[in-house]
Amino acid sequence: MLLLEREKHRSLLKSLVGECLAGRGQVVLIKGVAANGRTALLRQAVEDAERAGLLVMRASCSPVEKDMAGSVLSQLLLSIPAPGTLADQTVPGYHEFCLQILRLAARAPLVVAVDDIHHADAESAQSLLYLARRLGAARVLLVVTSQRDDGQAPPLFAAELPCEPGTHRLDVEPLSEDGTAALLAERLGPRPDTARLATDFRRISGGNLRLLDALAEDVRRGGRNGRDPVTARGYGAAVVGLLRRGEPAVLRTAQALAVLGGRGTPERVARLTGFDQETETGTGTLTGSASVERAIATMTATGLLRDGRLPHPAAREAVLSTVTGAERATLNQRAARLLHVLGEPASTVACHLAQARRRVEPWAVPVLVEAAEQELLAERNKRAARYLELAHEAHPEPTDRAAVLAKLSEARWRVSPSAAAEHLTPLVAAARTGDLGNGCLPDLVRQLLWHGRHTDAATVLGRLREAAASDAPLAQEVRHLDSWLAFSHPRFAHRRTQLAARAAFGGPPAAGRALTAPAGNDPWLALAGSLCDHLVSGRGGDGTAALERSLRNLRSRGNPAWAHETAALALLGLLNLGRYDLVLQRCAALGAAGGEDEAPTWHAVLASLRAEALLRCGDLDDALRTAQEALTLLPAHAWGVAVGFPLGTLIMAAVRSGDTETAERHLAFSPPEAMSQSRFGLYYLHARGTYHLTIQRTYAALADFLACGDLVPALGLEAAAPVPWRTSAAEAWLRLGNNDRARRLVREELACSDASGGVGSARGRSLRMLAAVSTPERRPQLLLEAVELFEQYGEQYEQARGLADLGYAYSALADNRRARTTLRRARYLATSCGAAPLGEELLAFQGTSDTSVSCENDGSQLTEAERRVAHLAVLGYTNREIAAKLYITASTVEQHLTRIYRKLDIRRRRDLPANLGTTTLHGRQRNAQRPSTKRSAS
């Protein structure tokens, strides 16, 4: 066996064997902590002695035999064939035992080896001491091992062993870091991470051999580079085994330290375990803290503790497993009360109360509520919910009990709204009786409407408005809530609020004024109300800066429910302004703090907004994936009425990318009936209509689009319809051959877009449909303007559709050169978007299957002026039209084209890459000031 860092010990023991053979008796006491190699060293000494021809007597002491007089002597005498009646004598006296040993040594050199002498019975220990004093010239080597005392009273043999010539004391120290590395190399073989493991394992084992062997076994069983291989099964079991070898006080102290974690001191452990009363021991009477200090010193020397703590979670887990469930609950309850009395933070006390899993006493309720609020701020919502559950169960006062239940509902809402739904009925009852404070009612209304519980929401709103009649600050808060209702659930908003919001339709764009948050009890609710006023009014203008400002005060985590609602509304406002790039940036920043496990509701909302932005940008694959992510973070049944938003995005992305099976599968889900009465129902209905239109169910599609048209005025969203239902219905009418109705809807959409000063891409869709009902000669002009608008707002899918229609228009006018170039560019955009159906349609059209053109060159070697010319040339503009559009001469255009052909190594205009200039122009124009989109479409 490999004995690391024991060379000096072995050398001394070998020399003592020689001394014994020379007739000089020797005594060796090998001391060390438990499981640190004392026995291995003793065994090696015995083997060396046997090879040298010495007779060996062996004994191993045990705590079980400590009260059996002469048990060790019996083992020694029975370990060798004894002459005469020697083996028959059970317990010889001191003098008789010594004479027997000396007679044996006169015949042959003798080694007397005794392991763990600290467990020996008193008679045996005294006999061995008697022998040690009388060895003299006898050929006897007495080798004894004993546990190191480390501050406690030494065992009898170690205490009374005389310090005389021929008496030696060897201390067996734990392995150093180098020794640990050597042991790991011997146990595990060559590994690239041996040095790192040696450092870590030396720290958590103290160099104890038993612990190091267990750690090496953990690594063998499954540890990999970069992972913590330490387990409770291996290392933890070794820790428990060493604890059980010590006195009962050692294990109880370790259990208390495991319960207290990093806040265990000797005084606290003594009070927790009951050692604060005097403890009677075999060596006298110790006070509680002194007994604990002795146990801690023993465990530290053994490598079980480091700085007074269990050095690894696996050790803590294993130690706690030695306590029954009831005992652990009692320990945690006592620890909570003790730490509370000592003034420890509420979060520490609450952790023990939660681990006890028992009904708490009244003193603990405010502690739990305070700790839950801290956990909510840190976005540890599951832990906060557990604390609030305990507080709610134990709270004696109905009013405070209802307030705690409201906080519990909020904590569970952050994890899953469906988990919070069970609290809504008792909260509504508390609101009816007046036990629930008025400050909690707005959020209760929001949760009730999310789940479609309209009757209960109306009841709570009535109670809130009644209380606001005599409370001015509350009345202000109710006005903010009404503003939010006017956008999200208008049937519940006060009529005057609805009329005020609608009156802004057609008024001047006053985004800065609209987004000013008035004073109120909840500033986030006030800001949400102002945002909703802006969204309901449908005002355009440059509201981007104001919307971004509303996102700045958000914390990275731990925001209240109305803060998240405000952020979602601001992001929706940016979507409506066509600032998809900003929405994607903000969603990424808000989600970067992590916490998907603790706040999946908020992360699901962010994912749904990100998916909608990607859909509008034309990134269909990512839009589909992100919408699926939103419905994975928060299952469809937990979305309540809001499920229409992510479902609508997912279905639209699936339909546009040609994945009708995915769309059909999600359409099989039955959303809540209340969804059809909310703005979220518009997204779902429009997406379902688009699916029906794609699979040639035109009448079903028309019914869905017209249902959107009926719902929009009912919701008061005439000025800010979130879906282009008119242009979609116009497309359905066109397929049914009713051009007049299609034309009427398109002109209505144009009038609304111009009146509200909305996003130009909405006007682009109207212009594309207007071109479809116009004469062939007029179509190119309308479609060119539509394509420009789509490009300005970065809507690549709509741009591809506009280019496809433009190519068809050129083809109808027999302008084959422009048709071919335009359709080729449309197919490139459709392919880059992932719009497989549109790409296949264009590929099937005559002239679009030309594969002689490469799209690999992005034109990076072109100048800015050359890129602008090339971009328009790819769109099919003539030299004269390009000159007029860029305010340069036709000759300059020809010169630019000549240089472009030379740089790109092509010979003619039709060879220009279809993707030329797309990224550069697209990126520059999206960050620029939006141009006016109010052009005449007559």
PDB file of N, CA, C and O in Angstrom, residues 75-134:
ATOM      1  N   GLN A  75      -7.301 -10.456  23.448  1.00  0.00           N
ATOM      2  CA  GLN A  75      -6.978 -10.467  22.009  1.00  0.00           C
ATOM      3  C   GLN A  75      -5.493 -10.715  21.783  1.00  0.00           C
ATOM      4  O   GLN A  75      -5.106 -11.503  20.903  1.00  0.00           O
ATOM      5  N   LEU A  76      -4.667 -10.064  22.588  1.00  0.00           N
ATOM      6  CA  LEU A  76      -3.219 -10.206  22.409  1.00  0.00           C
ATOM      7  C   LEU A  76      -2.773 -11.644  22.677  1.00  0.00           C
ATOM      8  O   LEU A  76      -2.007 -12.248  21.905  1.00  0.00           O
ATOM      9  N   LEU A  77      -3.261 -12.206  23.765  1.00  0.00           N
ATOM     10  CA  LEU A  77      -2.827 -13.541  24.143  1.00  0.00           C
ATOM     11  C   LEU A  77      -3.345 -14.604  23.179  1.00  0.00           C
ATOM     12  O   LEU A  77      -2.680 -15.634  22.967  1.00  0.00           O
ATOM     13  N   LEU A  78      -4.515 -14.349  22.605  1.00  0.00           N
ATOM     14  CA  LEU A  78      -5.092 -15.321  21.673  1.00  0.00           C
ATOM     15  C   LEU A  78      -4.575 -15.154  20.249  1.00  0.00           C
ATOM     16  O   LEU A  78      -4.918 -15.949  19.375  1.00  0.00           O
ATOM     17  N   SER A  79      -3.776 -14.114  20.005  1.00  0.00           N
ATOM     18  CA  SER A  79      -3.320 -13.852  18.630  1.00  0.00           C
ATOM     19  C   SER A  79      -2.112 -14.681  18.239  1.00  0.00           C
ATOM     20  O   SER A  79      -1.703 -14.685  17.084  1.00  0.00           O
ATOM     21  N   ILE A  80      -1.497 -15.410  19.235  1.00  0.00           N
ATOM     22  CA  ILE A  80      -0.342 -16.265  18.920  1.00  0.00           C
ATOM     23  C   ILE A  80      -0.554 -17.617  19.584  1.00  0.00           C
ATOM     24  O   ILE A  80      -1.256 -17.715  20.618  1.00  0.00           O
ATOM     25  N   PRO A  81       0.044 -18.650  19.029  1.00  0.00           N
ATOM     26  CA  PRO A  81      -0.008 -19.944  19.711  1.00  0.00           C
ATOM     27  C   PRO A  81       0.785 -19.858  21.002  1.00  0.00           C
ATOM     28  O   PRO A  81       1.979 -19.570  21.000  1.00  0.00           O
ATOM     29  N   ALA A  82       0.129 -20.027  22.134  1.00  0.00           N
ATOM     30  CA  ALA A  82       0.791 -19.845  23.430  1.00  0.00           C
ATOM     31  C   ALA A  82       1.088 -21.195  24.065  1.00  0.00           C
ATOM     32  O   ALA A  82       0.284 -22.121  23.993  1.00  0.00           O
ATOM     33  N   PRO A  83       2.224 -21.353  24.681  1.00  0.00           N
ATOM     34  CA  PRO A  83       2.577 -22.614  25.346  1.00  0.00           C
ATOM     35  C   PRO A  83       1.799 -22.815  26.644  1.00  0.00           C
ATOM     36  O   PRO A  83       1.376 -21.844  27.283  1.00  0.00           O
ATOM     37  N   GLY A  84       1.584 -24.004  26.991  1.00  0.00           N
ATOM     38  CA  GLY A  84       0.966 -24.339  28.269  1.00  0.00           C
ATOM     39  C   GLY A  84      -0.432 -23.809  28.374  1.00  0.00           C
ATOM     40  O   GLY A  84      -1.237 -23.912  27.455  1.00  0.00           O
ATOM     41  N   THR A  85      -0.698 -23.231  29.515  1.00  0.00           N
ATOM     42  CA  THR A  85      -2.049 -22.718  29.804  1.00  0.00           C
ATOM     43  C   THR A  85      -2.154 -21.223  29.577  1.00  0.00           C
ATOM     44  O   THR A  85      -3.075 -20.578  30.055  1.00  0.00           O
ATOM     45  N   LEU A  86      -1.198 -20.663  28.822  1.00  0.00           N
ATOM     46  CA  LEU A  86      -1.196 -19.200  28.626  1.00  0.00           C
ATOM     47  C   LEU A  86      -2.482 -18.728  27.970  1.00  0.00           C
ATOM     48  O   LEU A  86      -3.076 -17.728  28.385  1.00  0.00           O
ATOM     49  N   ALA A  87      -2.919 -19.459  26.941  1.00  0.00           N
ATOM     50  CA  ALA A  87      -4.117 -19.012  26.212  1.00  0.00           C
ATOM     51  C   ALA A  87      -5.378 -19.219  27.010  1.00  0.00           C
ATOM     52  O   ALA A  87      -6.413 -18.682  26.667  1.00  0.00           O
ATOM     53  N   ASP A  88      -5.319 -20.015  28.079  1.00  0.00           N
ATOM     54  CA  ASP A  88      -6.539 -20.284  28.832  1.00  0.00           C
ATOM     55  C   ASP A  88      -6.822 -19.210  29.867  1.00  0.00           C
ATOM     56  O   ASP A  88      -7.929 -19.111  30.398  1.00  0.00           O
ATOM     57  N   GLN A  89      -5.827 -18.415  30.201  1.00  0.00           N
ATOM     58  CA  GLN A  89      -6.036 -17.367  31.187  1.00  0.00           C
ATOM     59  C   GLN A  89      -6.753 -16.197  30.543  1.00  0.00           C
ATOM     60  O   GLN A  89      -6.245 -15.578  29.624  1.00  0.00           O
ATOM     61  N   THR A  90      -7.943 -15.904  31.012  1.00  0.00           N
ATOM     62  CA  THR A  90      -8.774 -14.881  30.378  1.00  0.00           C
ATOM     63  C   THR A  90      -8.249 -13.490  30.656  1.00  0.00           C
ATOM     64  O   THR A  90      -7.952 -12.729  29.745  1.00  0.00           O
ATOM     65  N   VAL A  91      -8.119 -13.123  31.918  1.00  0.00           N
ATOM     66  CA  VAL A  91      -7.676 -11.772  32.255  1.00  0.00           C
ATOM     67  C   VAL A  91      -6.553 -11.878  33.284  1.00  0.00           C
ATOM     68  O   VAL A  91      -6.802 -11.910  34.500  1.00  0.00           O
ATOM     69  N   PRO A  92      -5.328 -11.929  32.824  1.00  0.00           N
ATOM     70  CA  PRO A  92      -4.215 -11.957  33.790  1.00  0.00           C
ATOM     71  C   PRO A  92      -4.025 -10.594  34.443  1.00  0.00           C
ATOM     72  O   PRO A  92      -4.430  -9.555  33.905  1.00  0.00           O
ATOM     73  N   GLY A  93      -3.397 -10.590  35.607  1.00  0.00           N
ATOM     74  CA  GLY A  93      -3.098  -9.326  36.257  1.00  0.00           C
ATOM     75  C   GLY A  93      -1.953  -8.610  35.563  1.00  0.00           C
ATOM     76  O   GLY A  93      -1.317  -9.134  34.647  1.00  0.00           O
ATOM     77  N   TYR A  94      -1.692  -7.354  36.035  1.00  0.00           N
ATOM     78  CA  TYR A  94      -0.648  -6.550  35.391  1.00  0.00           C
ATOM     79  C   TYR A  94       0.682  -7.297  35.377  1.00  0.00           C
ATOM     80  O   TYR A  94       1.339  -7.432  34.345  1.00  0.00           O
ATOM     81  N   HIS A  95       1.064  -7.761  36.585  1.00  0.00           N
ATOM     82  CA  HIS A  95       2.386  -8.400  36.713  1.00  0.00           C
ATOM     83  C   HIS A  95       2.438  -9.710  35.943  1.00  0.00           C
ATOM     84  O   HIS A  95       3.425  -9.988  35.247  1.00  0.00           O
ATOM     85  N   GLU A  96       1.390 -10.485  36.003  1.00  0.00           N
ATOM     86  CA  GLU A  96       1.366 -11.767  35.310  1.00  0.00           C
ATOM     87  C   GLU A  96       1.447 -11.573  33.806  1.00  0.00           C
ATOM     88  O   GLU A  96       2.173 -12.289  33.095  1.00  0.00           O
ATOM     89  N   PHE A  97       0.712 -10.568  33.288  1.00  0.00           N
ATOM     90  CA  PHE A  97       0.745 -10.287  31.843  1.00  0.00           C
ATOM     91  C   PHE A  97       2.144  -9.883  31.412  1.00  0.00           C
ATOM     92  O   PHE A  97       2.672 -10.338  30.391  1.00  0.00           O
ATOM     93  N   CYS A  98       2.776  -9.020  32.224  1.00  0.00           N
ATOM     94  CA  CYS A  98       4.121  -8.549  31.880  1.00  0.00           C
ATOM     95  C   CYS A  98       5.112  -9.719  31.877  1.00  0.00           C
ATOM     96  O   CYS A  98       5.939  -9.837  30.961  1.00  0.00           O
ATOM     97  N   LEU A  99       5.011 -10.608  32.847  1.00  0.00           N
ATOM     98  CA  LEU A  99       5.905 -11.756  32.887  1.00  0.00           C
ATOM     99  C   LEU A  99       5.724 -12.664  31.674  1.00  0.00           C
ATOM    100  O   LEU A  99       6.690 -13.165  31.096  1.00  0.00           O
ATOM    101  N   GLN A 100       4.478 -12.874  31.274  1.00  0.00           N
ATOM    102  CA  GLN A 100       4.212 -13.733  30.116  1.00  0.00           C
ATOM    103  C   GLN A 100       4.840 -13.151  28.849  1.00  0.00           C
ATOM    104  O   GLN A 100       5.432 -13.879  28.040  1.00  0.00           O
ATOM    105  N   ILE A 101       4.713 -11.864  28.688  1.00  0.00           N
ATOM    106  CA  ILE A 101       5.261 -11.209  27.500  1.00  0.00           C
ATOM    107  C   ILE A 101       6.778 -11.293  27.510  1.00  0.00           C
ATOM    108  O   ILE A 101       7.429 -11.613  26.491  1.00  0.00           O
ATOM    109  N   LEU A 102       7.386 -11.060  28.667  1.00  0.00           N
ATOM    110  CA  LEU A 102       8.840 -11.088  28.748  1.00  0.00           C
ATOM    111  C   LEU A 102       9.374 -12.503  28.531  1.00  0.00           C
ATOM    112  O   LEU A 102      10.446 -12.693  27.946  1.00  0.00           O
ATOM    113  N   ARG A 103       8.631 -13.527  29.001  1.00  0.00           N
ATOM    114  CA  ARG A 103       9.048 -14.903  28.749  1.00  0.00           C
ATOM    115  C   ARG A 103       9.000 -15.221  27.256  1.00  0.00           C
ATOM    116  O   ARG A 103       9.898 -15.889  26.715  1.00  0.00           O
ATOM    117  N   LEU A 104       7.940 -14.749  26.572  1.00  0.00           N
ATOM    118  CA  LEU A 104       7.841 -14.960  25.127  1.00  0.00           C
ATOM    119  C   LEU A 104       9.000 -14.277  24.402  1.00  0.00           C
ATOM    120  O   LEU A 104       9.607 -14.830  23.478  1.00  0.00           O
ATOM    121  N   ALA A 105       9.337 -13.046  24.856  1.00  0.00           N
ATOM    122  CA  ALA A 105      10.403 -12.282  24.208  1.00  0.00           C
ATOM    123  C   ALA A 105      11.757 -12.921  24.436  1.00  0.00           C
ATOM    124  O   ALA A 105      12.685 -12.763  23.617  1.00  0.00           O
ATOM    125  N   ALA A 106      11.902 -13.685  25.543  1.00  0.00           N
ATOM    126  CA  ALA A 106      13.169 -14.358  25.782  1.00  0.00           C
ATOM    127  C   ALA A 106      13.397 -15.461  24.768  1.00  0.00           C
ATOM    128  O   ALA A 106      14.552 -15.799  24.450  1.00  0.00           O
ATOM    129  N   ARG A 107      12.313 -16.044  24.264  1.00  0.00           N
ATOM    130  CA  ARG A 107      12.433 -17.113  23.275  1.00  0.00           C
ATOM    131  C   ARG A 107      12.602 -16.549  21.853  1.00  0.00           C
ATOM    132  O   ARG A 107      13.317 -17.118  21.032  1.00  0.00           O
ATOM    133  N   ALA A 108      11.865 -15.440  21.553  1.00  0.00           N
ATOM    134  CA  ALA A 108      11.914 -14.850  20.193  1.00  0.00           C
ATOM    135  C   ALA A 108      11.549 -13.372  20.280  1.00  0.00           C
ATOM    136  O   ALA A 108      10.749 -12.972  21.130  1.00  0.00           O
ATOM    137  N   PRO A 109      12.172 -12.518  19.437  1.00  0.00           N
ATOM    138  CA  PRO A 109      11.806 -11.089  19.429  1.00  0.00           C
ATOM    139  C   PRO A 109      10.298 -10.946  19.197  1.00  0.00           C
ATOM    140  O   PRO A 109       9.707 -11.682  18.410  1.00  0.00           O
ATOM    141  N   LEU A 110       9.711  -9.959  19.839  1.00  0.00           N
ATOM    142  CA  LEU A 110       8.251  -9.868  19.869  1.00  0.00           C
ATOM    143  C   LEU A 110       7.786  -8.445  19.564  1.00  0.00           C
ATOM    144  O   LEU A 110       8.373  -7.477  20.055  1.00  0.00           O
ATOM    145  N   VAL A 111       6.732  -8.346  18.753  1.00  0.00           N
ATOM    146  CA  VAL A 111       6.054  -7.062  18.505  1.00  0.00           C
ATOM    147  C   VAL A 111       4.647  -7.157  19.077  1.00  0.00           C
ATOM    148  O   VAL A 111       3.907  -8.098  18.766  1.00  0.00           O
ATOM    149  N   VAL A 112       4.312  -6.212  19.957  1.00  0.00           N
ATOM    150  CA  VAL A 112       2.951  -6.100  20.503  1.00  0.00           C
ATOM    151  C   VAL A 112       2.298  -4.889  19.838  1.00  0.00           C
ATOM    152  O   VAL A 112       2.732  -3.747  20.065  1.00  0.00           O
ATOM    153  N   ALA A 113       1.326  -5.149  18.975  1.00  0.00           N
ATOM    154  CA  ALA A 113       0.678  -4.082  18.190  1.00  0.00           C
ATOM    155  C   ALA A 113      -0.768  -3.900  18.641  1.00  0.00           C
ATOM    156  O   ALA A 113      -1.561  -4.852  18.582  1.00  0.00           O
ATOM    157  N   VAL A 114      -1.104  -2.709  19.111  1.00  0.00           N
ATOM    158  CA  VAL A 114      -2.456  -2.405  19.606  1.00  0.00           C
ATOM    159  C   VAL A 114      -2.978  -1.175  18.856  1.00  0.00           C
ATOM    160  O   VAL A 114      -2.354  -0.107  18.896  1.00  0.00           O
ATOM    161  N   ASP A 115      -4.109  -1.342  18.205  1.00  0.00           N
ATOM    162  CA  ASP A 115      -4.714  -0.246  17.430  1.00  0.00           C
ATOM    163  C   ASP A 115      -5.833   0.402  18.237  1.00  0.00           C
ATOM    164  O   ASP A 115      -6.612  -0.280  18.923  1.00  0.00           O
ATOM    165  N   ASP A 116      -5.893   1.732  18.171  1.00  0.00           N
ATOM    166  CA  ASP A 116      -6.949   2.523  18.829  1.00  0.00           C
ATOM    167  C   ASP A 116      -6.972   2.286  20.330  1.00  0.00           C
ATOM    168  O   ASP A 116      -8.000   1.935  20.930  1.00  0.00           O
ATOM    169  N   ILE A 117      -5.839   2.544  20.969  1.00  0.00           N
ATOM    170  CA  ILE A 117      -5.720   2.332  22.412  1.00  0.00           C
ATOM    171  C   ILE A 117      -6.663   3.230  23.203  1.00  0.00           C
ATOM    172  O   ILE A 117      -7.016   2.931  24.359  1.00  0.00           O
ATOM    173  N   HIS A 118      -7.134   4.327  22.609  1.00  0.00           N
ATOM    174  CA  HIS A 118      -8.046   5.230  23.313  1.00  0.00           C
ATOM    175  C   HIS A 118      -9.393   4.570  23.587  1.00  0.00           C
ATOM    176  O   HIS A 118     -10.184   5.069  24.395  1.00  0.00           O
ATOM    177  N   HIS A 119      -9.682   3.425  22.896  1.00  0.00           N
ATOM    178  CA  HIS A 119     -10.922   2.699  23.155  1.00  0.00           C
ATOM    179  C   HIS A 119     -10.701   1.507  24.082  1.00  0.00           C
ATOM    180  O   HIS A 119     -11.623   0.710  24.312  1.00  0.00           O
ATOM    181  N   ALA A 120      -9.486   1.361  24.618  1.00  0.00           N
ATOM    182  CA  ALA A 120      -9.169   0.188  25.438  1.00  0.00           C
ATOM    183  C   ALA A 120      -9.823   0.292  26.813  1.00  0.00           C
ATOM    184  O   ALA A 120     -10.036   1.385  27.351  1.00  0.00           O
ATOM    185  N   ASP A 121     -10.124  -0.885  27.401  1.00  0.00           N
ATOM    186  CA  ASP A 121     -10.634  -0.901  28.775  1.00  0.00           C
ATOM    187  C   ASP A 121      -9.504  -0.520  29.729  1.00  0.00           C
ATOM    188  O   ASP A 121      -8.310  -0.615  29.408  1.00  0.00           O
ATOM    189  N   ALA A 122      -9.886  -0.045  30.900  1.00  0.00           N
ATOM    190  CA  ALA A 122      -8.896   0.490  31.843  1.00  0.00           C
ATOM    191  C   ALA A 122      -7.883  -0.562  32.278  1.00  0.00           C
ATOM    192  O   ALA A 122      -6.672  -0.273  32.388  1.00  0.00           O
ATOM    193  N   GLU A 123      -8.346  -1.810  32.512  1.00  0.00           N
ATOM    194  CA  GLU A 123      -7.424  -2.851  32.963  1.00  0.00           C
ATOM    195  C   GLU A 123      -6.367  -3.139  31.900  1.00  0.00           C
ATOM    196  O   GLU A 123      -5.168  -3.271  32.216  1.00  0.00           O
ATOM    197  N   SER A 124      -6.774  -3.227  30.640  1.00  0.00           N
ATOM    198  CA  SER A 124      -5.819  -3.500  29.567  1.00  0.00           C
ATOM    199  C   SER A 124      -4.840  -2.349  29.410  1.00  0.00           C
ATOM    200  O   SER A 124      -3.633  -2.546  29.214  1.00  0.00           O
ATOM    201  N   ALA A 125      -5.357  -1.088  29.463  1.00  0.00           N
ATOM    202  CA  ALA A 125      -4.474   0.069  29.323  1.00  0.00           C
ATOM    203  C   ALA A 125      -3.431   0.097  30.433  1.00  0.00           C
ATOM    204  O   ALA A 125      -2.243   0.369  30.194  1.00  0.00           O
ATOM    205  N   GLN A 126      -3.852  -0.213  31.675  1.00  0.00           N
ATOM    206  CA  GLN A 126      -2.901  -0.216  32.783  1.00  0.00           C
ATOM    207  C   GLN A 126      -1.880  -1.349  32.623  1.00  0.00           C
ATOM    208  O   GLN A 126      -0.683  -1.182  32.922  1.00  0.00           O
ATOM    209  N   SER A 127      -2.308  -2.494  32.120  1.00  0.00           N
ATOM    210  CA  SER A 127      -1.375  -3.605  31.915  1.00  0.00           C
ATOM    211  C   SER A 127      -0.320  -3.240  30.882  1.00  0.00           C
ATOM    212  O   SER A 127       0.873  -3.551  31.039  1.00  0.00           O
ATOM    213  N   LEU A 128      -0.746  -2.573  29.781  1.00  0.00           N
ATOM    214  CA  LEU A 128       0.207  -2.180  28.744  1.00  0.00           C
ATOM    215  C   LEU A 128       1.159  -1.111  29.256  1.00  0.00           C
ATOM    216  O   LEU A 128       2.356  -1.089  28.900  1.00  0.00           O
ATOM    217  N   LEU A 129       0.676  -0.194  30.093  1.00  0.00           N
ATOM    218  CA  LEU A 129       1.568   0.800  30.708  1.00  0.00           C
ATOM    219  C   LEU A 129       2.576   0.112  31.634  1.00  0.00           C
ATOM    220  O   LEU A 129       3.761   0.481  31.675  1.00  0.00           O
ATOM    221  N   TYR A 130       2.117  -0.867  32.381  1.00  0.00           N
ATOM    222  CA  TYR A 130       3.000  -1.633  33.272  1.00  0.00           C
ATOM    223  C   TYR A 130       4.102  -2.310  32.453  1.00  0.00           C
ATOM    224  O   TYR A 130       5.275  -2.303  32.840  1.00  0.00           O
ATOM    225  N   LEU A 131       3.721  -2.873  31.285  1.00  0.00           N
ATOM    226  CA  LEU A 131       4.693  -3.509  30.412  1.00  0.00           C
ATOM    227  C   LEU A 131       5.682  -2.493  29.851  1.00  0.00           C
ATOM    228  O   LEU A 131       6.896  -2.742  29.791  1.00  0.00           O
ATOM    229  N   ALA A 132       5.175  -1.319  29.428  1.00  0.00           N
ATOM    230  CA  ALA A 132       6.021  -0.300  28.800  1.00  0.00           C
ATOM    231  C   ALA A 132       7.122   0.167  29.732  1.00  0.00           C
ATOM    232  O   ALA A 132       8.245   0.479  29.300  1.00  0.00           O
ATOM    233  N   ARG A 133       6.843   0.189  31.047  1.00  0.00           N
ATOM    234  CA  ARG A 133       7.848   0.658  32.004  1.00  0.00           C
ATOM    235  C   ARG A 133       8.914  -0.404  32.303  1.00  0.00           C
ATOM    236  O   ARG A 133       9.945  -0.099  32.913  1.00  0.00           O
ATOM    237  N   ARG A 134       8.714  -1.638  31.854  1.00  0.00           N
ATOM    238  CA  ARG A 134       9.596  -2.725  32.243  1.00  0.00           C
ATOM    239  C   ARG A 134      10.238  -3.426  31.050  1.00  0.00           C
ATOM    240  O   ARG A 134      10.688  -4.560  31.164  1.00  0.00           O
TER     241      ARG A 134
END
